[in-house]
Short mmCIF file of C-alpha atoms in Angstrom, two decimals:
data_model
loop_
_atom_site.label_atom_id
_atom_site.label_comp_id
_atom_site.label_asym_id
_atom_site.label_seq_id
_atom_site.Cartn_x
_atom_site.Cartn_y
_atom_site.Cartn_z
CA MET A 1 -28.87 -27.12 -20.47
CA ALA A 2 -26.30 -28.61 -18.15
CA LYS A 3 -27.31 -29.53 -14.64
CA ALA A 4 -26.33 -27.32 -11.73
CA LYS A 5 -23.43 -28.76 -9.85
CA VAL A 6 -21.75 -28.20 -6.52
CA ALA A 7 -18.22 -26.86 -6.22
CA PHE A 8 -16.00 -26.36 -3.21
CA VAL A 9 -14.12 -23.06 -3.40
CA CYS A 10 -11.13 -22.08 -1.26
CA ALA A 11 -11.80 -18.86 0.66
CA ASP A 12 -8.12 -17.86 0.46
CA CYS A 13 -7.10 -18.43 -3.15
CA GLY A 14 -10.43 -19.09 -4.93
CA ALA A 15 -9.42 -22.50 -6.28
CA GLU A 16 -12.33 -24.83 -7.08
CA HIS A 17 -12.48 -28.51 -6.04
CA THR A 18 -14.96 -31.19 -7.01
CA LYS A 19 -15.27 -32.50 -3.45
CA TRP A 20 -14.59 -31.29 0.04
CA GLN A 21 -11.19 -31.90 1.60
CA GLY A 22 -9.44 -30.57 4.64
CA GLN A 23 -6.60 -28.85 2.80
CA CYS A 24 -6.69 -26.77 -0.37
CA ALA A 25 -4.56 -28.46 -3.02
CA THR A 26 -3.58 -25.11 -4.56
CA CYS A 27 -2.50 -22.87 -1.67
CA GLY A 28 -2.19 -25.45 1.11
CA ALA A 29 -4.57 -23.67 3.53
CA TRP A 30 -6.55 -25.82 5.95
CA ASN A 31 -10.34 -25.77 6.46
CA THR A 32 -10.93 -23.01 3.88
CA LEU A 33 -13.15 -24.87 1.37
CA ARG A 34 -16.74 -23.62 1.15
CA GLU A 35 -19.60 -25.26 -0.72
CA PHE A 36 -21.25 -23.29 -3.55
CA ILE A 37 -23.90 -24.18 -6.10
CA LEU A 38 -22.82 -23.24 -9.61
CA PRO A 39 -25.46 -21.67 -11.91
CA LYS A 40 -27.17 -23.70 -14.60
CA THR A 41 -25.54 -22.57 -17.83
CA SER A 42 -25.00 -24.29 -21.13
CA GLN A 43 -21.62 -24.98 -22.59
CA ALA A 44 -22.44 -22.82 -25.61
CA GLY A 45 -23.82 -19.97 -23.56
CA ARG A 46 -20.74 -19.93 -21.43
CA VAL A 47 -18.36 -19.16 -24.28
CA PRO A 48 -19.92 -17.70 -27.45
CA GLY A 49 -22.98 -16.26 -25.75
CA GLY A 50 -21.42 -15.00 -22.54
CA ALA A 51 -20.82 -11.42 -21.49
CA GLY A 52 -18.09 -9.71 -23.39
CA TYR A 53 -18.54 -11.75 -26.58
CA SER A 54 -18.94 -9.53 -29.64
CA GLY A 55 -19.79 -12.24 -32.17
CA GLU A 56 -16.73 -11.43 -34.28
CA SER A 57 -14.02 -13.88 -35.22
CA PRO A 58 -10.85 -13.68 -33.13
CA ARG A 59 -8.05 -11.64 -34.66
CA SER A 60 -4.36 -11.18 -34.02
CA ALA A 61 -1.81 -8.57 -35.03
CA ARG A 62 1.92 -8.11 -35.09
CA LEU A 63 3.23 -6.18 -32.12
CA LEU A 64 5.13 -3.71 -34.31
CA GLU A 65 1.95 -2.89 -36.26
CA ILE A 66 -0.02 -1.83 -33.16
CA SER A 67 -0.09 1.94 -32.69
CA THR A 68 0.09 3.34 -29.18
CA THR A 69 -1.21 6.81 -28.38
CA GLY A 70 -0.47 6.81 -24.65
CA HIS A 71 -2.93 6.89 -21.77
CA ARG A 72 -5.05 10.00 -21.33
CA ARG A 73 -5.37 10.27 -17.61
CA ILE A 74 -8.08 11.86 -15.49
CA PRO A 75 -6.50 13.84 -12.61
CA SER A 76 -8.21 13.09 -9.31
CA GLY A 77 -7.74 16.56 -7.85
CA PHE A 78 -5.48 15.16 -5.10
CA ALA A 79 -1.76 15.25 -5.86
CA GLU A 80 -1.03 12.50 -3.33
CA LEU A 81 -3.60 10.18 -4.90
CA ASP A 82 -2.35 10.99 -8.40
CA ARG A 83 1.18 10.11 -7.23
CA VAL A 84 0.04 6.63 -6.21
CA LEU A 85 -2.03 6.18 -9.38
CA GLY A 86 0.87 7.28 -11.57
CA GLY A 87 -0.70 10.56 -12.70
CA GLY A 88 -4.46 9.99 -12.47
CA PHE A 89 -7.17 7.52 -13.47
CA VAL A 90 -6.63 5.74 -16.79
CA PRO A 91 -9.77 5.26 -18.95
CA GLY A 92 -10.63 1.58 -19.24
CA SER A 93 -8.63 0.63 -16.14
CA VAL A 94 -9.81 -0.85 -12.85
CA ALA A 95 -8.30 0.32 -9.55
CA LEU A 96 -8.91 -1.31 -6.18
CA MET A 97 -8.57 0.56 -2.87
CA GLY A 98 -8.48 -1.52 0.31
CA GLY A 99 -8.22 -0.54 3.94
CA ASP A 100 -9.46 -1.08 7.48
CA PRO A 101 -12.96 0.05 8.49
CA GLY A 102 -12.89 3.75 9.25
CA ALA A 103 -9.64 4.39 7.39
CA GLY A 104 -11.36 6.90 5.10
CA LYS A 105 -11.79 5.03 1.81
CA SER A 106 -15.36 6.16 1.18
CA THR A 107 -14.61 9.68 2.41
CA LEU A 108 -11.64 10.11 0.09
CA LEU A 109 -13.45 8.72 -2.94
CA LEU A 110 -16.53 10.87 -2.27
CA GLN A 111 -14.26 13.92 -2.16
CA VAL A 112 -12.67 12.84 -5.44
CA SER A 113 -16.11 12.33 -6.99
CA THR A 114 -17.36 15.78 -6.04
CA ALA A 115 -14.10 17.43 -7.11
CA LEU A 116 -14.31 15.82 -10.57
CA GLY A 117 -18.06 16.28 -10.98
CA SER A 118 -17.70 19.71 -12.59
CA ASP A 119 -15.12 18.50 -15.16
CA VAL A 120 -16.11 14.92 -16.05
CA ARG A 121 -19.20 12.83 -15.41
CA VAL A 122 -18.79 10.62 -12.32
CA LEU A 123 -21.09 7.84 -11.12
CA TYR A 124 -20.79 6.95 -7.42
CA VAL A 125 -22.41 3.57 -6.66
CA SER A 126 -22.74 2.48 -3.04
CA GLY A 127 -24.00 -0.90 -1.98
CA GLU A 128 -23.54 -0.26 1.74
CA GLU A 129 -25.11 3.21 2.18
CA SER A 130 -28.43 4.68 1.17
CA LEU A 131 -28.66 7.80 -0.94
CA GLU A 132 -29.69 9.79 2.14
CA GLN A 133 -26.54 8.67 4.00
CA ILE A 134 -24.33 9.68 1.09
CA ALA A 135 -26.00 13.09 0.84
CA ASP A 136 -25.71 13.63 4.59
CA ARG A 137 -21.97 12.83 4.52
CA ALA A 138 -21.45 15.20 1.59
CA ARG A 139 -23.20 18.02 3.47
CA ARG A 140 -21.24 17.30 6.63
CA LEU A 141 -17.98 17.57 4.70
CA GLU A 142 -19.27 20.68 2.89
CA LEU A 143 -18.68 19.16 -0.55
CA ALA A 144 -20.00 20.69 -3.77
CA ALA A 145 -22.11 17.77 -4.96
CA ASP A 146 -24.22 19.57 -7.57
CA ASP A 147 -22.85 17.61 -10.55
CA LEU A 148 -22.36 14.19 -8.89
CA THR A 149 -24.62 11.27 -9.83
CA VAL A 150 -25.10 8.69 -7.07
CA ALA A 151 -26.86 5.34 -6.91
CA SER A 152 -27.49 2.69 -4.28
CA GLU A 153 -27.20 -0.65 -6.05
CA VAL A 154 -25.69 -4.08 -5.40
CA THR A 155 -26.37 -5.84 -8.72
CA VAL A 156 -23.63 -5.66 -11.32
CA GLU A 157 -26.09 -5.94 -14.23
CA ARG A 158 -27.96 -2.85 -13.03
CA ILE A 159 -24.69 -0.97 -12.62
CA ALA A 160 -23.88 -1.82 -16.24
CA GLU A 161 -27.25 -0.41 -17.29
CA LEU A 162 -26.53 2.80 -15.37
CA VAL A 163 -23.15 3.10 -17.10
CA GLN A 164 -24.77 2.69 -20.50
CA ALA A 165 -27.38 5.33 -19.65
CA GLU A 166 -25.21 7.90 -17.85
CA LYS A 167 -22.02 7.35 -19.88
CA PRO A 168 -19.68 8.47 -17.06
CA ALA A 169 -15.91 8.78 -17.33
CA LEU A 170 -15.37 7.42 -13.80
CA VAL A 171 -17.37 4.87 -11.82
CA ILE A 172 -16.77 4.25 -8.11
CA VAL A 173 -18.17 1.02 -6.63
CA ASP A 174 -18.33 0.84 -2.83
CA SER A 175 -17.72 -1.98 -2.15
CA ILE A 176 -16.90 -5.06 -4.21
CA GLN A 177 -17.69 -7.41 -1.28
CA VAL A 178 -21.42 -6.56 -1.39
CA MET A 179 -21.82 -6.77 -5.16
CA GLN A 180 -23.48 -9.74 -6.84
CA VAL A 181 -24.24 -11.06 -10.30
CA GLN A 182 -27.67 -12.50 -11.06
CA THR A 183 -26.30 -15.55 -12.85
CA SER A 184 -24.65 -16.83 -9.66
CA GLU A 185 -26.61 -18.41 -6.86
CA SER A 186 -23.90 -17.83 -4.26
CA LEU A 187 -24.43 -15.46 -1.37
CA PRO A 188 -23.10 -11.87 -1.60
CA GLY A 189 -19.62 -11.63 -0.16
CA SER A 190 -18.72 -15.20 -1.02
CA VAL A 191 -15.61 -16.03 -3.01
CA THR A 192 -17.62 -16.83 -6.13
CA GLN A 193 -19.67 -13.63 -6.01
CA VAL A 194 -16.64 -11.39 -5.40
CA ARG A 195 -14.73 -13.04 -8.23
CA GLU A 196 -17.60 -12.96 -10.72
CA SER A 197 -18.62 -9.40 -9.81
CA ALA A 198 -15.06 -8.17 -10.24
CA ALA A 199 -14.74 -10.01 -13.55
CA GLU A 200 -17.93 -8.39 -14.90
CA LEU A 201 -16.81 -4.91 -13.79
CA VAL A 202 -13.38 -5.41 -15.35
CA ARG A 203 -15.05 -6.51 -18.58
CA LEU A 204 -17.32 -3.47 -18.42
CA ALA A 205 -14.35 -1.12 -18.04
CA LYS A 206 -12.46 -2.65 -20.96
CA GLN A 207 -15.49 -2.57 -23.27
CA THR A 208 -16.75 0.95 -22.50
CA GLY A 209 -13.45 2.68 -21.69
CA VAL A 210 -14.73 3.95 -18.35
CA ALA A 211 -12.35 4.10 -15.37
CA VAL A 212 -13.61 1.96 -12.48
CA VAL A 213 -12.55 2.25 -8.84
CA LEU A 214 -13.48 -0.57 -6.48
CA VAL A 215 -13.47 -0.36 -2.69
CA GLY A 216 -12.36 -3.52 -0.88
CA HIS A 217 -12.62 -4.70 2.71
CA VAL A 218 -9.78 -6.30 4.65
CA THR A 219 -9.80 -9.27 6.98
CA LYS A 220 -8.77 -9.25 10.64
CA GLU A 221 -5.30 -10.35 9.52
CA GLY A 222 -5.00 -7.16 7.45
CA ASN A 223 -5.29 -8.85 4.05
CA LEU A 224 -7.78 -8.00 1.34
CA ALA A 225 -11.01 -9.95 1.77
CA GLY A 226 -11.98 -12.27 -1.07
CA PRO A 227 -9.99 -14.49 -3.41
CA LYS A 228 -6.38 -13.68 -4.16
CA VAL A 229 -7.21 -13.72 -7.88
CA LEU A 230 -9.02 -10.40 -7.33
CA GLU A 231 -5.65 -8.62 -7.07
CA HIS A 232 -4.55 -10.16 -10.36
CA MET A 233 -7.66 -9.10 -12.26
CA ILE A 234 -7.41 -5.36 -11.58
CA ASP A 235 -4.85 -2.87 -12.93
CA CYS A 236 -4.01 -0.95 -9.76
CA PHE A 237 -4.16 -2.03 -6.12
CA MET A 238 -3.85 0.53 -3.32
CA MET A 239 -3.98 0.01 0.44
CA LEU A 240 -5.02 2.79 2.81
CA ASP A 241 -3.42 2.31 6.23
CA ALA A 242 -4.69 4.01 9.38
CA PRO A 243 -2.33 3.64 12.37
CA PRO A 244 -4.28 3.32 15.64
CA GLY A 245 -4.68 6.64 17.41
CA SER A 246 -3.27 8.66 14.52
CA ARG A 247 -5.11 11.04 12.22
CA TYR A 248 -2.65 10.47 9.40
CA ARG A 249 -3.34 7.98 6.62
CA THR A 250 -0.83 6.44 4.22
CA LEU A 251 -1.95 5.26 0.78
CA ARG A 252 0.51 2.79 -0.72
CA GLY A 253 0.40 1.42 -4.24
CA LEU A 254 1.02 -2.34 -4.20
CA LYS A 255 0.35 -2.93 -7.90
CA ASN A 256 0.14 -0.54 -10.83
CA ARG A 257 0.21 -1.40 -14.51
CA PHE A 258 0.36 2.27 -15.45
CA GLY A 259 2.85 3.63 -12.92
CA ALA A 260 5.45 2.94 -10.28
CA VAL A 261 4.88 0.42 -7.50
CA ASN A 262 5.29 1.20 -3.78
CA GLU A 263 4.40 4.85 -4.26
CA LEU A 264 3.28 6.47 -1.01
CA GLY A 265 0.66 9.17 -0.52
CA VAL A 266 0.03 10.77 2.87
CA PHE A 267 -3.28 12.24 4.03
CA ALA A 268 -4.65 13.66 7.26
CA MET A 269 -8.18 12.95 8.47
CA THR A 270 -9.88 16.18 9.58
CA ASP A 271 -13.40 17.43 10.23
CA GLN A 272 -13.54 18.48 6.57
CA GLY A 273 -12.51 15.06 5.28
CA MET A 274 -9.16 13.91 3.96
CA LYS A 275 -6.49 16.59 3.49
CA GLU A 276 -3.26 16.12 1.58
CA VAL A 277 0.10 16.22 3.35
CA SER A 278 2.50 17.72 0.82
CA ASN A 279 5.57 17.45 3.08
CA PRO A 280 5.23 14.22 5.09
CA SER A 281 8.87 14.30 6.26
CA ALA A 282 8.14 17.37 8.39
CA ILE A 283 5.31 15.49 10.14
CA PHE A 284 7.31 12.38 10.93
CA LEU A 285 10.22 14.46 12.31
CA GLN A 286 8.44 16.18 15.18
CA ARG A 287 11.13 15.43 17.77
CA PRO A 288 11.82 17.03 21.16
CA LYS A 289 14.61 19.57 21.58
CA GLU A 290 16.46 17.37 24.07
CA MET A 291 17.45 14.19 22.27
CA ALA A 292 17.16 10.89 24.14
CA PRO A 293 19.27 7.78 23.51
CA GLY A 294 17.93 5.32 20.95
CA SER A 295 16.67 7.77 18.31
CA VAL A 296 18.03 8.44 14.82
CA VAL A 297 16.65 9.73 11.53
CA THR A 298 16.95 7.83 8.26
CA VAL A 299 15.97 8.58 4.67
CA THR A 300 13.84 5.87 3.14
CA TRP A 301 12.80 5.72 -0.51
CA GLU A 302 9.09 5.28 -1.19
CA GLY A 303 8.28 4.85 -4.87
CA THR A 304 9.73 7.99 -6.45
CA ARG A 305 10.12 10.19 -3.36
CA PRO A 306 12.53 10.31 -0.41
CA LEU A 307 10.96 10.30 3.04
CA LEU A 308 12.64 11.18 6.33
CA VAL A 309 11.46 9.09 9.28
CA GLU A 310 12.64 8.58 12.82
CA ILE A 311 13.68 5.13 14.03
CA GLN A 312 13.64 4.48 17.76
CA ALA A 313 15.17 1.54 19.59
CA LEU A 314 15.06 0.41 23.21
CA VAL A 315 17.61 -2.06 24.58
CA ASP A 316 16.92 -3.32 28.09
CA ASP A 317 17.85 -6.23 30.34
CA ILE A 318 15.71 -9.30 29.81
CA GLN A 319 13.08 -9.95 32.44
CA GLY A 320 13.52 -13.71 32.43
CA GLY A 321 13.29 -16.29 29.68
CA TYR A 322 14.55 -15.66 26.17
CA PRO A 323 15.50 -12.21 24.85
CA ARG A 324 12.75 -10.53 22.85
CA ARG A 325 13.16 -9.03 19.38
CA VAL A 326 10.17 -6.82 18.56
CA ALA A 327 9.99 -4.54 15.51
CA VAL A 328 7.04 -2.28 14.60
CA GLY A 329 7.14 -0.87 11.08
CA LEU A 330 10.25 -2.95 10.32
CA ASP A 331 11.03 -6.56 9.54
CA ALA A 332 11.60 -8.42 12.81
CA GLN A 333 13.65 -11.09 11.02
CA ARG A 334 16.06 -8.47 9.70
CA LEU A 335 16.40 -7.04 13.22
CA ALA A 336 17.48 -10.43 14.59
CA MET A 337 19.84 -10.92 11.63
CA HIS A 338 21.51 -7.53 12.09
CA LEU A 339 22.02 -8.14 15.81
CA ALA A 340 23.91 -11.31 14.86
CA VAL A 341 26.06 -9.26 12.45
CA LEU A 342 26.71 -6.77 15.25
CA HIS A 343 27.97 -9.57 17.50
CA ARG A 344 30.05 -11.33 14.89
CA HIS A 345 31.83 -8.36 13.28
CA CYS A 346 31.82 -5.75 16.07
CA GLY A 347 32.03 -7.93 19.18
CA VAL A 348 28.87 -6.43 20.74
CA SER A 349 26.56 -9.09 22.17
CA LEU A 350 22.94 -8.29 23.01
CA SER A 351 22.00 -11.88 23.83
CA ASP A 352 21.06 -10.86 27.39
CA GLN A 353 19.06 -7.83 26.25
CA ASP A 354 15.56 -7.25 24.97
CA VAL A 355 15.56 -5.16 21.77
CA PHE A 356 12.52 -3.18 20.67
CA ALA A 357 12.45 -1.11 17.47
CA ASN A 358 9.77 1.24 16.16
CA VAL A 359 9.24 3.60 13.23
CA VAL A 360 7.63 6.80 14.50
CA GLY A 361 4.37 7.85 12.88
CA GLY A 362 3.11 4.40 11.91
CA VAL A 363 5.13 4.25 8.69
CA ARG A 364 6.17 0.82 7.41
CA ILE A 365 9.64 0.57 5.92
CA GLY A 366 10.02 -2.21 3.37
CA GLU A 367 13.39 -1.33 1.87
CA THR A 368 16.88 -2.16 3.15
CA GLY A 369 18.15 1.41 3.36
CA ALA A 370 17.19 1.63 7.05
CA ASP A 371 19.47 -1.24 8.18
CA LEU A 372 22.35 0.94 9.33
CA ALA A 373 20.07 3.42 11.10
CA LEU A 374 18.38 0.57 12.98
CA LEU A 375 21.65 -0.64 14.48
CA ALA A 376 22.77 2.93 15.16
CA ALA A 377 19.62 3.49 17.24
CA ALA A 378 20.08 0.16 19.04
CA MET A 379 23.71 0.96 19.95
CA SER A 380 22.66 4.44 21.10
CA SER A 381 20.13 2.92 23.50
CA PHE A 382 22.53 0.18 24.63
CA LYS A 383 25.28 2.68 25.50
CA ASN A 384 22.76 5.25 26.79
CA ARG A 385 24.32 7.92 24.58
CA ALA A 386 22.15 10.22 22.50
CA LEU A 387 23.01 10.72 18.84
CA PRO A 388 23.37 14.22 17.37
CA ARG A 389 20.09 15.88 16.44
CA ASP A 390 21.37 16.94 13.02
CA LEU A 391 22.57 13.43 12.04
CA VAL A 392 20.94 11.28 9.37
CA VAL A 393 21.95 7.66 8.72
CA PHE A 394 21.11 5.32 5.84
CA GLY A 395 22.63 2.25 4.20
CA GLU A 396 22.09 -1.47 3.67
CA LEU A 397 23.92 -3.93 5.91
CA GLY A 398 25.34 -7.21 4.61
CA LEU A 399 25.95 -10.41 6.55
CA THR A 400 29.70 -9.93 6.25
CA GLY A 401 29.48 -6.59 8.03
CA GLU A 402 29.84 -4.41 4.93
CA VAL A 403 27.66 -1.36 4.32
CA ARG A 404 26.19 -1.69 0.87
CA PRO A 405 24.91 1.17 -1.33
CA VAL A 406 21.24 2.04 -1.71
CA PRO A 407 19.44 3.56 -4.71
CA ASN A 408 19.12 7.34 -5.09
CA GLY A 409 21.78 8.24 -2.56
CA GLN A 410 22.18 11.79 -3.91
CA ASP A 411 18.46 12.53 -3.67
CA ARG A 412 18.38 11.23 -0.09
CA LEU A 413 21.18 13.58 0.90
CA ARG A 414 19.45 16.54 -0.71
CA GLU A 415 16.21 15.74 1.10
CA ALA A 416 18.09 15.57 4.42
CA GLN A 417 19.86 18.86 3.68
CA LYS A 418 16.53 20.51 2.84
CA HIS A 419 15.21 19.65 6.31
CA GLY A 420 18.20 21.08 8.17
CA PHE A 421 20.42 18.02 8.68
CA THR A 422 24.13 18.87 8.57
CA ARG A 423 25.76 15.46 9.05
CA ALA A 424 25.15 12.14 7.31
CA ILE A 425 26.57 8.62 7.60
CA LEU A 426 26.10 6.78 4.32
CA PRO A 427 27.64 3.93 2.28
CA ARG A 428 30.96 4.70 0.64
CA ALA A 429 29.51 3.90 -2.79
CA ASN A 430 26.85 6.60 -2.22
CA ARG A 431 29.29 9.36 -1.34
CA PRO A 432 28.39 12.55 -3.23
CA ARG A 433 30.32 13.17 -6.42
CA GLU A 434 30.03 16.88 -5.72
CA ALA A 435 29.89 18.44 -2.28
CA ILE A 436 26.36 19.28 -1.13
CA SER A 437 26.23 22.65 0.55
CA GLY A 438 25.39 22.57 4.25
CA ILE A 439 25.83 18.83 4.87
CA GLU A 440 28.94 16.91 5.97
CA ALA A 441 29.02 13.39 4.54
CA HIS A 442 30.80 10.51 6.32
CA PRO A 443 31.12 7.58 3.87
CA VAL A 444 31.68 4.19 5.52
CA ALA A 445 32.44 0.75 4.13
CA SER A 446 31.65 -1.45 7.14
CA LEU A 447 29.50 -1.53 10.25
CA ALA A 448 32.54 -1.25 12.51
CA GLN A 449 33.64 1.87 10.67
CA ALA A 450 30.17 3.38 10.96
CA LEU A 451 30.07 2.79 14.73
CA GLY A 452 33.52 4.35 14.99
CA VAL A 453 32.32 7.49 13.21
CA ILE A 454 29.29 7.70 15.49
CA ASN A 455 31.51 7.50 18.60
CA GLU A 456 33.67 10.37 17.32
CA LEU A 457 30.76 12.70 16.53
CA ASP A 458 29.99 15.47 19.00
CA PRO A 459 26.48 15.32 20.49
#
């Protein structure tokens, strides 16, 4: 048996070092190395005798000779969750759901567990709540929990025994940060324990064909707690965002080996738990009848669906010092870049103005289709002139002042027309090949041309 040795593990990336040093050599983070005692294991027991070893000789096959039968999915009972998952849970896959405390991760997964309990066998394992707490929450939400099997356990080996005994189709582990493996002497929640626990659960899912859902905590910076390698080990990574003061929750898929990435699901937190929002555009477009300057609607593309959101901008005189560029729900660097394009190609300087931009409803826009709408809202606030209520604007802005096309332009127009918008400013390359009934399209090729069209539109 080899002697137990000490390793220094980076809390950010999980890289191991033989001695302590101020900076991690892998990710470059400072003061993130933590000391851990590695378990006493033999070299032979680590490879041929370890978990997941079947005793058979390794085999290989030609790719063309491998038959594929597709993935039989397990619908979750929530259309918004299935959208993010790509159609439902895939047997043998591991999904990870992260989010802030109180966002509704445990509530949503408990609702999913009770909804599936009558169709497939589900095992709900909680390492943070007792069985009485789980039962009390189920009664408070008025969930039908007759067929749901629950357990309060923090040891991965015992969870594996429960899976072998119960033979469920879906296992929910809440949460991965409190799980531990008996072969590791590290404390629960440490980088080593999170990594080893996740590795054992992934191995369990691949061997038994059970779908596993892990719940993950986030740090105060908003990132997933634990080593970064955790996101690489799982098949699907979802983040549940809860804007402060809002009852709406957005579930975004950041990684999915069995579906599209950046899919967005919208839920509402109510007294009866999480409720689906089938038409999120209608929620984010609750605007007053009298339009104020600095507001415009754009059509962003989230995964495989168009989403109408309102962008607001406020341009005001600076109160001393340097002008401020603040963006909430948008990229602040792109805001500063577009203001430079506005000055260079349109002759409008906002160097003596503070510019604030916000996406209403707490939505985060990561695509470039909102560039033109952002500057349209900023110019509306700067000139103190309200834009038409039935106007929608979308398009990507280049550094040379050109308005570049965005994907799925036709679908964006149809979504705007469905919600009552009658006028649209869009890139010339996205102009509709066939006229869309009820909407007047204004294709533009440059930012200057777009601002000219806006000035000619009637309020």
